[in-house]
Short mmCIF file of C-alpha atoms and ligand atoms in Angstrom, two decimals:
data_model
loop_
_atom_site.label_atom_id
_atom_site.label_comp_id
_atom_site.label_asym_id
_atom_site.label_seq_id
_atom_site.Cartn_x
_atom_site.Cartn_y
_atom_site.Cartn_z
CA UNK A 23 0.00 0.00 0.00
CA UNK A 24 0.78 3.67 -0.34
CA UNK A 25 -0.25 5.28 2.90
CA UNK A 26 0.03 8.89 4.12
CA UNK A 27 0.67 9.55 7.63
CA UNK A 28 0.26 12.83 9.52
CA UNK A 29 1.33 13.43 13.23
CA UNK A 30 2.23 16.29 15.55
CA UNK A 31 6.45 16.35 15.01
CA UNK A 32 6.90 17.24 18.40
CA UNK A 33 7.59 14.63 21.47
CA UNK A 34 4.30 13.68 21.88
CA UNK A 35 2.99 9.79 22.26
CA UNK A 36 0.87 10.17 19.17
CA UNK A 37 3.59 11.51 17.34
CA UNK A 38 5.68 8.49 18.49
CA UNK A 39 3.04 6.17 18.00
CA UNK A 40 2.36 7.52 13.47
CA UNK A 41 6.13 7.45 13.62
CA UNK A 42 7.08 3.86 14.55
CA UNK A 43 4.27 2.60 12.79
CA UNK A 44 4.87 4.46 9.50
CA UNK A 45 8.22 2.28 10.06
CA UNK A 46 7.04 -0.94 10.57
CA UNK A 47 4.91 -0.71 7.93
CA UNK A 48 7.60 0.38 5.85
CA UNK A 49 9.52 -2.62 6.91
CA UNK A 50 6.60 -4.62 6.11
CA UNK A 51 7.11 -3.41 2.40
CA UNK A 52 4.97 -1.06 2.40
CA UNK A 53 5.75 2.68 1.08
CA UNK A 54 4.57 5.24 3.59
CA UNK A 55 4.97 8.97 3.24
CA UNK A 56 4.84 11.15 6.18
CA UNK A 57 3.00 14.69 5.36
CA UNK A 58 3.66 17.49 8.62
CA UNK A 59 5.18 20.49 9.24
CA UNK A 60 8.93 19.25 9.94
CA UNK A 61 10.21 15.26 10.31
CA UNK A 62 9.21 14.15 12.78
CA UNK A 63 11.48 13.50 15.77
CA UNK A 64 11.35 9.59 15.59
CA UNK A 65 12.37 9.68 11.89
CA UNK A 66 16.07 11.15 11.86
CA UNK A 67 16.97 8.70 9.56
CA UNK A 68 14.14 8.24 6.55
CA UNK A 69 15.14 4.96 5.50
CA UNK A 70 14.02 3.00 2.75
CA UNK A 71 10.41 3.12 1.42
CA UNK A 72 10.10 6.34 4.51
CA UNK A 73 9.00 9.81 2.69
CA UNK A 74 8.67 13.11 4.14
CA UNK A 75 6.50 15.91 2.89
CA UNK A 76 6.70 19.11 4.62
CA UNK A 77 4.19 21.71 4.82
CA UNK A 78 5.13 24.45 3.32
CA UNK A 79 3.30 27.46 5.10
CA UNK A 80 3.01 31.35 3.10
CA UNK A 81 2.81 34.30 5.97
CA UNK A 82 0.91 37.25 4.90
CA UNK A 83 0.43 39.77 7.39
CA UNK A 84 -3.37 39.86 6.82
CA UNK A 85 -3.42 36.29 8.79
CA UNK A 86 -3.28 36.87 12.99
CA UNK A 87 -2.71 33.03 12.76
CA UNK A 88 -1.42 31.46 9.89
CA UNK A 89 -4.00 28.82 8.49
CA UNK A 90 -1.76 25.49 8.66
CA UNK A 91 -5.11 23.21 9.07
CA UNK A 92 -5.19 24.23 5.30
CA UNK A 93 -2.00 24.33 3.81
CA UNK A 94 -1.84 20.75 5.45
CA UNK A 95 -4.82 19.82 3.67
CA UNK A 96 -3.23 21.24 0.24
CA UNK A 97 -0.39 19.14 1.11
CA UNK A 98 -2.08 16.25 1.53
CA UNK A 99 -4.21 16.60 -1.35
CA UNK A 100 -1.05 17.09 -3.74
CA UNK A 101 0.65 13.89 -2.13
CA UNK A 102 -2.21 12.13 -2.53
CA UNK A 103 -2.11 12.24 -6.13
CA UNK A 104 0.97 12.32 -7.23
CA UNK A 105 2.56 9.24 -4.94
CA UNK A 106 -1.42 7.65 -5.58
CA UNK A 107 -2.01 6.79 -1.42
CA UNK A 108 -4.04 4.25 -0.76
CA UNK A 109 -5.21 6.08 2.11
CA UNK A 110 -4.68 8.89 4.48
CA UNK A 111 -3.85 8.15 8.19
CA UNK A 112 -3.83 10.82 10.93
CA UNK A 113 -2.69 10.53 14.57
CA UNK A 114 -4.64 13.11 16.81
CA UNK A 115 -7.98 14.57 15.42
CA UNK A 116 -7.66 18.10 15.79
CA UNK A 117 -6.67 19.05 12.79
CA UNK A 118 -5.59 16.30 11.71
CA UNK A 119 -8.87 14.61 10.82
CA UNK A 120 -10.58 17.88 9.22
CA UNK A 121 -7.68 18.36 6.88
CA UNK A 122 -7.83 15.31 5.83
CA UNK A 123 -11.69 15.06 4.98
CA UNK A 124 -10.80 18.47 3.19
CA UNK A 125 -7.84 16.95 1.14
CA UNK A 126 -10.17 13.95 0.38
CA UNK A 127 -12.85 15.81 -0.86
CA UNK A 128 -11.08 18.32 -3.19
CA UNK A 129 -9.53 15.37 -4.90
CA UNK A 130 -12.83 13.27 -5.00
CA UNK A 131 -13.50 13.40 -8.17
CA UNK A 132 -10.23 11.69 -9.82
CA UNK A 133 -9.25 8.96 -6.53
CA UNK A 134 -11.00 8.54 -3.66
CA UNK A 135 -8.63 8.27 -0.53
CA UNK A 136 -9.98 6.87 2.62
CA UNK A 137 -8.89 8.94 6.09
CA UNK A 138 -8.47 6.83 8.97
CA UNK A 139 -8.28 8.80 12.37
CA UNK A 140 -6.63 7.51 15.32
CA UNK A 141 -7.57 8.88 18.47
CA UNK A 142 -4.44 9.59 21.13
CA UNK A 143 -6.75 10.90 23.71
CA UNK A 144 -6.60 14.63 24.64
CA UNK A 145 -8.13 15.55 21.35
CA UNK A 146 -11.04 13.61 22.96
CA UNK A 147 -10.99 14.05 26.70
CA UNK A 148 -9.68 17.65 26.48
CA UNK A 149 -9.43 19.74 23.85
CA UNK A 150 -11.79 17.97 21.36
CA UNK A 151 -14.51 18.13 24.15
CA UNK A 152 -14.43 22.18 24.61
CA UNK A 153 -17.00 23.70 23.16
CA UNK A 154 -14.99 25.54 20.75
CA UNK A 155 -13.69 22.18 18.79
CA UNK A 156 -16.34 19.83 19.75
CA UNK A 157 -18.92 19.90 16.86
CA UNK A 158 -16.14 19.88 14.06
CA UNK A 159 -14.21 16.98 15.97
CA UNK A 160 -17.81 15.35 15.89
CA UNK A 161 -17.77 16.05 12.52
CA UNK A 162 -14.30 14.77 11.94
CA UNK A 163 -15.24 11.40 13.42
CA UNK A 164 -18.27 10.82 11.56
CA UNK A 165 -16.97 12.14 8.14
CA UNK A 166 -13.69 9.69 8.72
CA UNK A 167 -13.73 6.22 6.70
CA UNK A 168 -12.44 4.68 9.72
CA UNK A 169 -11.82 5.31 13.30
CA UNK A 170 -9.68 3.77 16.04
CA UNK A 171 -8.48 4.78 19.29
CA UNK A 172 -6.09 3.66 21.38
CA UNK A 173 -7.54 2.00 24.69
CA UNK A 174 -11.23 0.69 25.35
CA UNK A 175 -10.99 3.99 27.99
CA UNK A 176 -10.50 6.14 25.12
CA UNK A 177 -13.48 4.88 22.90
CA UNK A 178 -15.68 5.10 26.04
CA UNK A 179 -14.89 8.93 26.10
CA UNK A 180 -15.15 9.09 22.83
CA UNK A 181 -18.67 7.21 22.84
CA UNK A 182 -19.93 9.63 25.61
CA UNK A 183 -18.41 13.00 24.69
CA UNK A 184 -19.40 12.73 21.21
CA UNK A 185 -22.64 10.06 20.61
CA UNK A 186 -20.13 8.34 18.34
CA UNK A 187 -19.10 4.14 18.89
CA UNK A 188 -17.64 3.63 15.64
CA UNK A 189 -14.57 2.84 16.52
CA UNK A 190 -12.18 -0.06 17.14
CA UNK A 191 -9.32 -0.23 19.89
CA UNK A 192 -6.33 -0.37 18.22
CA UNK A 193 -3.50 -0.33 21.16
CA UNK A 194 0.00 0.99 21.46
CA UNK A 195 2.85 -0.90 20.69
CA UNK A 196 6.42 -1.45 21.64
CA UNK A 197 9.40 -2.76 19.71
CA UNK A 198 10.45 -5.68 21.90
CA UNK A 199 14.55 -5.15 20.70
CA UNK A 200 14.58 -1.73 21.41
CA UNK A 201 13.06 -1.64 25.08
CA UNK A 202 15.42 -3.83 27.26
CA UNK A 203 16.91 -3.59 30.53
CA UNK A 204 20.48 -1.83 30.24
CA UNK A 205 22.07 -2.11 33.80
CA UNK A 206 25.47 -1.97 32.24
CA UNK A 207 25.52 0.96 30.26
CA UNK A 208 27.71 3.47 31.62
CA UNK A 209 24.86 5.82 31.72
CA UNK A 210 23.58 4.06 34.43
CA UNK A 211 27.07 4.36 36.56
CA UNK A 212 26.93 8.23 35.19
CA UNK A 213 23.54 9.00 36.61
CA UNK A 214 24.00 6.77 39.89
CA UNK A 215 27.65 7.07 41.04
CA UNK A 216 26.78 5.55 44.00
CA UNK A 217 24.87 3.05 43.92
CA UNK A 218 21.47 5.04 44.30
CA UNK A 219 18.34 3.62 42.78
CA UNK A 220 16.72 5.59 39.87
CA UNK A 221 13.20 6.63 39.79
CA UNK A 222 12.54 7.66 36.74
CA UNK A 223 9.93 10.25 34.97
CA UNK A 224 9.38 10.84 31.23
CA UNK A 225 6.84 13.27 29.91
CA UNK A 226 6.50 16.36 27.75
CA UNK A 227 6.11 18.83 31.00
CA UNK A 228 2.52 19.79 30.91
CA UNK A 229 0.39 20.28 33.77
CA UNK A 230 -1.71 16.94 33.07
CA UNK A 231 1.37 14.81 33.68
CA UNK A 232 1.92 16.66 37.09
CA UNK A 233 5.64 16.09 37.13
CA UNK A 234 5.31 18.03 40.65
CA UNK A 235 4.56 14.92 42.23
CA UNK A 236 7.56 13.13 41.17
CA UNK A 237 9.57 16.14 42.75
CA UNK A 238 7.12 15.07 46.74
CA UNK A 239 7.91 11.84 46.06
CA UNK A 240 11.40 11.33 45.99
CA UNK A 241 11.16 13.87 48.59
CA UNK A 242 9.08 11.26 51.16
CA UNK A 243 11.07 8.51 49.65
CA UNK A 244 14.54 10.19 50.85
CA UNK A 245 12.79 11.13 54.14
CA UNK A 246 11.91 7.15 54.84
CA UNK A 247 15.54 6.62 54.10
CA UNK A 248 15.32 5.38 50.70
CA UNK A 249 18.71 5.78 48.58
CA UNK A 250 17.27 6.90 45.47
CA UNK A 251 17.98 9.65 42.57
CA UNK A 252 15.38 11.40 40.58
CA UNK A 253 16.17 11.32 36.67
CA UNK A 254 13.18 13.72 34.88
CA UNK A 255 13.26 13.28 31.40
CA UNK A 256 11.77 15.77 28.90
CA UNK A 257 10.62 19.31 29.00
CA UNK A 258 7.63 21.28 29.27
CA UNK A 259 6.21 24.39 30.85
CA UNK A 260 6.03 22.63 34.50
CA UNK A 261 9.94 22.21 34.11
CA UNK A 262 10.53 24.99 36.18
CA UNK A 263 7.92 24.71 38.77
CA UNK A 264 10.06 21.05 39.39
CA UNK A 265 13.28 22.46 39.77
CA UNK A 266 12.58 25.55 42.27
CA UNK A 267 10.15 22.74 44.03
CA UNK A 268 13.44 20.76 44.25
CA UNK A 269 15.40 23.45 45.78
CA UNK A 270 12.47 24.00 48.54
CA UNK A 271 13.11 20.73 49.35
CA UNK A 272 15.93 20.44 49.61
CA UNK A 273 16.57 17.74 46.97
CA UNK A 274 17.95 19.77 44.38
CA UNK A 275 21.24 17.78 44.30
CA UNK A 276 19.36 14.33 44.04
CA UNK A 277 17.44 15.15 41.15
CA UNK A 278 18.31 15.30 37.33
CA UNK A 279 16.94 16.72 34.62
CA UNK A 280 18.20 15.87 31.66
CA UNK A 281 15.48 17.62 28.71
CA UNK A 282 14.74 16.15 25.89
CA UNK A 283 16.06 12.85 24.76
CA UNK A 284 15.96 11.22 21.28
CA UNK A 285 16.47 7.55 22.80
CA UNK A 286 14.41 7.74 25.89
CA UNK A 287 14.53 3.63 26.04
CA UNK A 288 18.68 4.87 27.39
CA UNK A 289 17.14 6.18 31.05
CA UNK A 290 13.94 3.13 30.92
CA UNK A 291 16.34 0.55 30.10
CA UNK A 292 18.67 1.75 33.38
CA UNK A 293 15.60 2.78 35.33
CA UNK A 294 14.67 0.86 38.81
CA UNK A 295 10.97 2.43 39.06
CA UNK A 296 9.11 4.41 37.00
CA UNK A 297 6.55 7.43 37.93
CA UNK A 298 3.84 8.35 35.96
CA UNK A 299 1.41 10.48 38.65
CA UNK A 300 -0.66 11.92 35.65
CA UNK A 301 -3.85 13.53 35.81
CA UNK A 302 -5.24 12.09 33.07
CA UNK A 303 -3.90 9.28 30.19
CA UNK A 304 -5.37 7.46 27.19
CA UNK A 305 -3.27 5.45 27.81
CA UNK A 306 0.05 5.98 29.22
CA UNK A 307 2.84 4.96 26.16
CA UNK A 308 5.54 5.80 28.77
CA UNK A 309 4.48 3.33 31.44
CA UNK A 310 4.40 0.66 28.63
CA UNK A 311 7.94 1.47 27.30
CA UNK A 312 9.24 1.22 30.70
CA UNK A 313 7.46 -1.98 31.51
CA UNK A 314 9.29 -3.12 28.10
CA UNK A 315 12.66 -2.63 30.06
CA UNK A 316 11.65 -4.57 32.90
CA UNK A 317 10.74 -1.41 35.49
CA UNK A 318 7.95 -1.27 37.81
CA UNK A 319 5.75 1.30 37.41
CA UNK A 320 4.18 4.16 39.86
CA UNK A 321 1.22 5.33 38.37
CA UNK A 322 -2.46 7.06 38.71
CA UNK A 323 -5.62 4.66 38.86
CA UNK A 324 -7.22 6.92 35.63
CA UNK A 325 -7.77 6.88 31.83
CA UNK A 326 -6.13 3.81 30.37
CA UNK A 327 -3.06 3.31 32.69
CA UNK A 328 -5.29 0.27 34.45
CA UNK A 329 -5.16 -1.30 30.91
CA UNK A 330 -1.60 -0.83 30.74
CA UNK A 331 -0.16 -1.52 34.53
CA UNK A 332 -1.74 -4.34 36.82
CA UNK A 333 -1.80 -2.92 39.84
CA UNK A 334 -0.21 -5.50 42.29
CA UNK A 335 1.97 -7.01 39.36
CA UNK A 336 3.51 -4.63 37.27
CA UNK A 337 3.44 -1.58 39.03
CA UNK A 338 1.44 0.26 42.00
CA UNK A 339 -1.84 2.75 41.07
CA UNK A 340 -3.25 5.10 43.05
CA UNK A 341 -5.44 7.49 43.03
CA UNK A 342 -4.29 11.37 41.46
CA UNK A 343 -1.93 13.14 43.69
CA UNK A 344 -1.81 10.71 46.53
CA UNK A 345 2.08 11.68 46.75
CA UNK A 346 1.89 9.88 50.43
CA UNK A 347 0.63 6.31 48.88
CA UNK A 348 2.89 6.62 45.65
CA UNK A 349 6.14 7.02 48.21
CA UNK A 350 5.57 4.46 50.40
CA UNK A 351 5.06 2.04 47.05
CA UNK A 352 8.49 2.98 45.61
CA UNK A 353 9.64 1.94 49.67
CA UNK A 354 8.29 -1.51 49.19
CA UNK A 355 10.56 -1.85 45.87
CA UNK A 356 13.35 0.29 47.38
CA UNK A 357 13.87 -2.15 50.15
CA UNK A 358 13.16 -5.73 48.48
CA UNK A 359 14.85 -5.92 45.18
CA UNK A 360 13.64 -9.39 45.16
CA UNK A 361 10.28 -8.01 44.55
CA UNK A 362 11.11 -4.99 42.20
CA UNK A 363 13.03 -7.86 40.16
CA UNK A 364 9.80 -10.15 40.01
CA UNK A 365 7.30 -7.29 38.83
CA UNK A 366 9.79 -6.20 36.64
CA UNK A 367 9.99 -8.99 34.76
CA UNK A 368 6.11 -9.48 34.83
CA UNK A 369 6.00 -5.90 33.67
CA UNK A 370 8.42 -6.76 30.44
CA UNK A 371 6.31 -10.11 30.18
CA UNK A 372 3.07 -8.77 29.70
CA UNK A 373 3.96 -5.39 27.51
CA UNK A 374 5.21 -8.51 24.77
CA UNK A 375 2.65 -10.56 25.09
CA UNK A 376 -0.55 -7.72 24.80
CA UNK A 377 1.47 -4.86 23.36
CA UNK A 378 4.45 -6.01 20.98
CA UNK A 379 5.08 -4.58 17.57
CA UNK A 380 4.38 -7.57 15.72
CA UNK A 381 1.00 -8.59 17.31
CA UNK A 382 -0.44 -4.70 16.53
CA UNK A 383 0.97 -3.67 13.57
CA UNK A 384 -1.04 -6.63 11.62
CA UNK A 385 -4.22 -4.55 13.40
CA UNK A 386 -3.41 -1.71 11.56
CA UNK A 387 -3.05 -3.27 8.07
CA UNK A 388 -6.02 -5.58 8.43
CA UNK A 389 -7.99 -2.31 9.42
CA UNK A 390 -6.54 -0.46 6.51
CA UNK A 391 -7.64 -3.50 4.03
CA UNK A 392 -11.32 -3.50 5.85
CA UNK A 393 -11.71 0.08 5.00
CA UNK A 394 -10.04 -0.28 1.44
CA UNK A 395 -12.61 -3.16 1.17
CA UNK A 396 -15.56 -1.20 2.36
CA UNK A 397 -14.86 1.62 -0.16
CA UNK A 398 -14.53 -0.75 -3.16
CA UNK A 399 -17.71 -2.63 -1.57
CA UNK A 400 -19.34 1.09 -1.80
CA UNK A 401 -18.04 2.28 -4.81
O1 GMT B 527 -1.39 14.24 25.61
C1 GMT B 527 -1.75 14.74 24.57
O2 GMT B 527 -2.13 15.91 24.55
C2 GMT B 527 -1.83 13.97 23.32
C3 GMT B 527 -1.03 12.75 23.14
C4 GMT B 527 0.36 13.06 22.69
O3 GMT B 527 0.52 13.41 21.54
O4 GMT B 527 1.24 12.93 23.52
O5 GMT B 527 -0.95 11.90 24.29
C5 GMT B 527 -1.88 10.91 24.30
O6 GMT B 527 -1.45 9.92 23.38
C6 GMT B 527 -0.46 9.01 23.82
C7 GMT B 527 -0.16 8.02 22.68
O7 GMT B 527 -1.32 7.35 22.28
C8 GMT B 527 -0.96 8.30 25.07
O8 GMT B 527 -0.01 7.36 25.52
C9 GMT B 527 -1.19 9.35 26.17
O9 GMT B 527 -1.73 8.70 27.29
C10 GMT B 527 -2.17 10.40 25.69
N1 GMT B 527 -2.17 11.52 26.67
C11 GMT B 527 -3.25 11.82 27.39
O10 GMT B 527 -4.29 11.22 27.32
C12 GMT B 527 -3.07 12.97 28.33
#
């Protein structure tokens, strides 16, 4: 097949998510070309049968905001035809979806190009759901040849917050060979010199992911005597809040953060714990990349995370901002490695068998081929 993918560029899951699956597919022989406003961050290298297409965006000083939802859908249009895609697939609805259905329409009348939308989960449970996007992500959904999202949590939301069940679960995946425990890298003697444990964070910053609480809880866990380090990977407008939070507590010295990362898998594969004490998650990528390396995750009861971390086997979950339970969970790892080791390697056992690259990616093609089917069925 010849299949367009869009996705936000930036270090976002859904942007990681159309990015490793526009290269499996690839690998899988088929060609994929990537249409967005710059490569995307998972695609340094294009590799064979990999295209990118960027958006090429005129300013004219009449425009306050510059109209990319359009010049997207140009681009996607103009793709379209001349590298004849099989179909268009965008990660995130808003705008994703609606410049698609535009692209598709304009070009109607000389190939018909299917859009399949997957949802990632704030363009549902936040943004989409404002009143100011909510009718045209509606829209977006129901004028879409094909919808999937990316927990049953997520098409609940969906189902409730927009009157609209058409939709199949399509999960996240993981590349078994890439996510693997690393204890001898010399990263991990770099970031623990002495022997500390790491408790490790990775998000993109934002007030949702409360990376706040990761700063309490290493603070209660080095109050209770635990020998641990704080490694906070990634960056984001909360960055700062962390690191004078740090200094009030007096933990400034035992935490790291180390921005963004192009090979996060580096920190999860030396990680002994992860924290994820978000507000909200689809489903919580993260948390399954680090159970991929074998680390225990520390994460909020909410969204999709329960679909992703089995609470008592793969991690603890509790409810949002209990900083006092999460703590005294990363103490029962902390001081019994033989039981961090065991739900480790539960955690690493269960991302393969439910969430490995091999078992999903087949999802995504035999969806594509239902919705190429349907059209030719309809046509
Ligand atoms: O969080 C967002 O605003 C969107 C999105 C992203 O691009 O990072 O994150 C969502 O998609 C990820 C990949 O499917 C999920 O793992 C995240 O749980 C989800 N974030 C939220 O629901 C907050």
């Amino acid at each position: 097949m010849n299949i367009g993918i869009t996705v936000y560029p930036t270090y976002g899951g859904s942007g990681i998510v159309g990015s490793e699956l526009g290269r499996e597919l690839a690998a899988r022989g088929h060609n994929v070309h990537f249409i967005s406003s710059m490569l995307p961050t998972r695609l340094i290298e294009l590799g064979e049968r990999i295209h990118f297409h960027e958006v090429e965006m005129m300013t004219y000083p009449l425009f306050e905001h510059q109209p990319y939802d359009l010049a997207l859908a140009t681009k996607m249009a103009t793709v379209a035809r001349a590298e004849k895609l099989d179909l268009l697939h965008v990660h995130y609805a808003i705008p994703h979806s609606i410049s698609a259905i535009l692209a598709r329409e304009s070009i109607k009348q000389k190939r018909y190009v299917p859009v399949i939308t997957t949802l990632h989960g704030t363009d549902i449970t936040l943004v989409g759901a404002d009143r100011s996007y909510l009718p045209i992500t509606r829209y977006g959904l129901q004028q879409s040849d094909g919808v999937t999202a990316v927990s049953k949590f997520l098409k609940q939301a969906t189902i409730e917050t927009f009157d609209f069940d058409e939709i199949e679960v399509i999960p996240n995946f993981i590349c078994p060979t890439h996510y693997v425990r690393q204890t001898d890298s010399p990263l991990h003697k770099e970031l623990a010199p002495n022997g500390e444990k790491l408790l490790v964070h990775v998000s993109n910053f934002r007030a949702v992911k409360r990376p706040l609480d990761c700063i309490e809880i290493l603070a209660k866990v080095r109050e209770s005597g635990g020998n641990a380090r704080l490694i906070m990977v990634g960056d984001g407008p909360e960055r700062s809040a962390c690191v004078y939070r740090a200094e009030q507590l007096n933990i400034k010295d035992e935490t790291t953060f180390v921005g963004k990362q192009a090979n996060i898998s580096d920190y999860l594969g030396v990680a002994d714990v992860f924290l994820l004490p978000s507000e909200l998650e689809s489903f919580g990528l993260a948390a399954l990349e680090a159970e991929a390396c074998e680390v225990p995750v520390i994460a909020t009861r909410i969204g999709g995370i329960p679909e992703v971390v089995t609470d008592g086997e793969t991690g603890f979950l509790s409810d949002v901002g209990d900083v006092e339970k999460m703590s005294r969970d990363v103490m029962k790892f902390l001081n019994n490695e033989g039981m961090r080791l065991t739900f480790g390697k539960k955690a690493r056992e269960l991302a393969l068998s439910r969430y490995s690259s091999s078992m999903i990616v087949p999802q995504y093609i035999n969806f594509y081929e239902k919705v190429l089917g349907a059209k030719s069925v309809g046509a």
